[in-house]
Amino acid sequence: MTILITNDDGIHAAGLLALYSALRQLGTVTAIAPERPRSACGHAITLHKPLRLRPLQMPDGQTGYATNGTPADCVALGVSDHVGGIPDLVVSGINLGPNLGVDMTYSGTVAAAMEAAICGIPSFAISVASHEKAEFGPAADFACYLADEIAEHGLRKASFLNVNVPPVPCGEIEGVSVTRQGRMRYSNRIEKRTDPRGGVYYWLTGERVDHSRQPGGDADAIAGRRVSVTPVRLDLTDEDLLEELSAWGLDWSG
Ligand code: MN
């Protein structure tokens, strides 16, 4: 199996190295990741400046690459004929911190998996659901397991998987749940502060409003110490609203 891995925490992140070491058991793994942390950059791509690839040595002596680009850039570069060509699988992570609910739309980790889906390559994003506890072992093992399952079953085109792993040791994980994107979102997003010179500035922050008891939701699985696997599709059309909107009878010709 040929596997391209990337992330949004940067090429030196422990989560990427854990993923790299684990997936090496399955085949040829190429790591291409941002040279610096790019968390919450979403699906940004670089259109107006050169992209550079800097080779570096991975722990096993193989060559990996740092880029000045975003996670989505890493996938675009990695699958191009100039670099690796089309791999069998793209895996993004292991992210330090959950990607639940609306996090999916902000996440560079998830965007990289989405970019792979756009390129027609099976992919998944994988995150450990804690910012503090860097317990990457279980997530790395699960990534291997899921890569095997995807090789066996295949993934439908224009879809990918978003995986969150509870931040607990292997023996304390209660299983796997196939989930839907939950309703976790943020409240009180902007803090207003004053700098030492009296100037006002703002800091984007916010508390998680965690609807973790939403049955079948991604956060519900994590609360139950289960691995959450959410199928995601590129098509963002709201089917219900499509019908409702059609009934508006919109008619305008300028
Ligand atoms: Mn991140």
PDB file of C-alpha atoms in Angstrom, residues 6 42-45 71-72 75-76 90-92 104-125 157-162 181 231-236:
ATOM      1  CA  THR A   6       0.039  15.097   6.346  1.00  0.00           C
ATOM      2  CA  GLY A  42      -9.350  25.322   7.168  1.00  0.00           C
ATOM      3  CA  HIS A  43      -9.185  24.498   3.478  1.00  0.00           C
ATOM      4  CA  ALA A  44      -6.882  27.398   2.577  1.00  0.00           C
ATOM      5  CA  ILE A  45      -4.672  26.887  -0.468  1.00  0.00           C
ATOM      6  CA  PRO A  71      -2.369  21.032   4.733  1.00  0.00           C
ATOM      7  CA  ALA A  72      -4.518  21.123   1.573  1.00  0.00           C
ATOM      8  CA  VAL A  75      -2.047  16.890  -0.458  1.00  0.00           C
ATOM      9  CA  ALA A  76      -2.122  18.682  -3.813  1.00  0.00           C
ATOM     10  CA  VAL A  90      -4.224   9.730   2.338  1.00  0.00           C
ATOM     11  CA  VAL A  91      -4.262  10.041   6.142  1.00  0.00           C
ATOM     12  CA  SER A  92      -4.217  13.394   7.929  1.00  0.00           C
ATOM     13  CA  MET A 104     -14.564  20.187  11.023  1.00  0.00           C
ATOM     14  CA  THR A 105     -15.053  23.400   9.072  1.00  0.00           C
ATOM     15  CA  TYR A 106     -12.099  25.178  10.736  1.00  0.00           C
ATOM     16  CA  SER A 107      -9.708  22.254  10.763  1.00  0.00           C
ATOM     17  CA  GLY A 108      -6.687  22.027   8.487  1.00  0.00           C
ATOM     18  CA  THR A 109      -6.444  18.337   9.421  1.00  0.00           C
ATOM     19  CA  VAL A 110      -9.934  17.645   8.092  1.00  0.00           C
ATOM     20  CA  ALA A 111      -9.381  19.881   5.045  1.00  0.00           C
ATOM     21  CA  ALA A 112      -6.401  17.756   3.990  1.00  0.00           C
ATOM     22  CA  ALA A 113      -8.595  14.634   3.973  1.00  0.00           C
ATOM     23  CA  MET A 114     -11.219  16.596   2.065  1.00  0.00           C
ATOM     24  CA  GLU A 115      -8.622  17.688  -0.503  1.00  0.00           C
ATOM     25  CA  ALA A 116      -7.733  14.027  -1.025  1.00  0.00           C
ATOM     26  CA  ALA A 117     -11.415  13.230  -1.588  1.00  0.00           C
ATOM     27  CA  ILE A 118     -11.526  16.009  -4.185  1.00  0.00           C
ATOM     28  CA  CYS A 119      -8.566  14.311  -5.888  1.00  0.00           C
ATOM     29  CA  GLY A 120     -10.531  11.018  -5.845  1.00  0.00           C
ATOM     30  CA  ILE A 121      -8.294   9.308  -3.274  1.00  0.00           C
ATOM     31  CA  PRO A 122      -9.659   7.427  -0.223  1.00  0.00           C
ATOM     32  CA  SER A 123      -8.779   9.354   2.907  1.00  0.00           C
ATOM     33  CA  PHE A 124      -9.424  10.002   6.557  1.00  0.00           C
ATOM     34  CA  ALA A 125      -8.572  12.620   9.155  1.00  0.00           C
ATOM     35  CA  LYS A 157     -15.924   8.702  -4.260  1.00  0.00           C
ATOM     36  CA  ALA A 158     -16.366  12.267  -3.029  1.00  0.00           C
ATOM     37  CA  SER A 159     -16.562  11.153   0.608  1.00  0.00           C
ATOM     38  CA  PHE A 160     -14.028  10.683   3.397  1.00  0.00           C
ATOM     39  CA  LEU A 161     -13.938   9.824   7.107  1.00  0.00           C
ATOM     40  CA  ASN A 162     -13.384  12.054  10.113  1.00  0.00           C
ATOM     41  CA  GLN A 181     -21.292  15.375  12.770  1.00  0.00           C
ATOM     42  CA  PRO A 231     -18.591   9.744   7.100  1.00  0.00           C
ATOM     43  CA  VAL A 232     -18.338  13.161   5.401  1.00  0.00           C
ATOM     44  CA  ARG A 233     -19.176  14.135   1.862  1.00  0.00           C
ATOM     45  CA  LEU A 234     -17.961  16.946  -0.347  1.00  0.00           C
ATOM     46  CA  ASP A 235     -21.504  17.800  -1.453  1.00  0.00           C
ATOM     47  CA  LEU A 236     -22.646  20.463   1.028  1.00  0.00           C
TER      48      LEU A 236
END
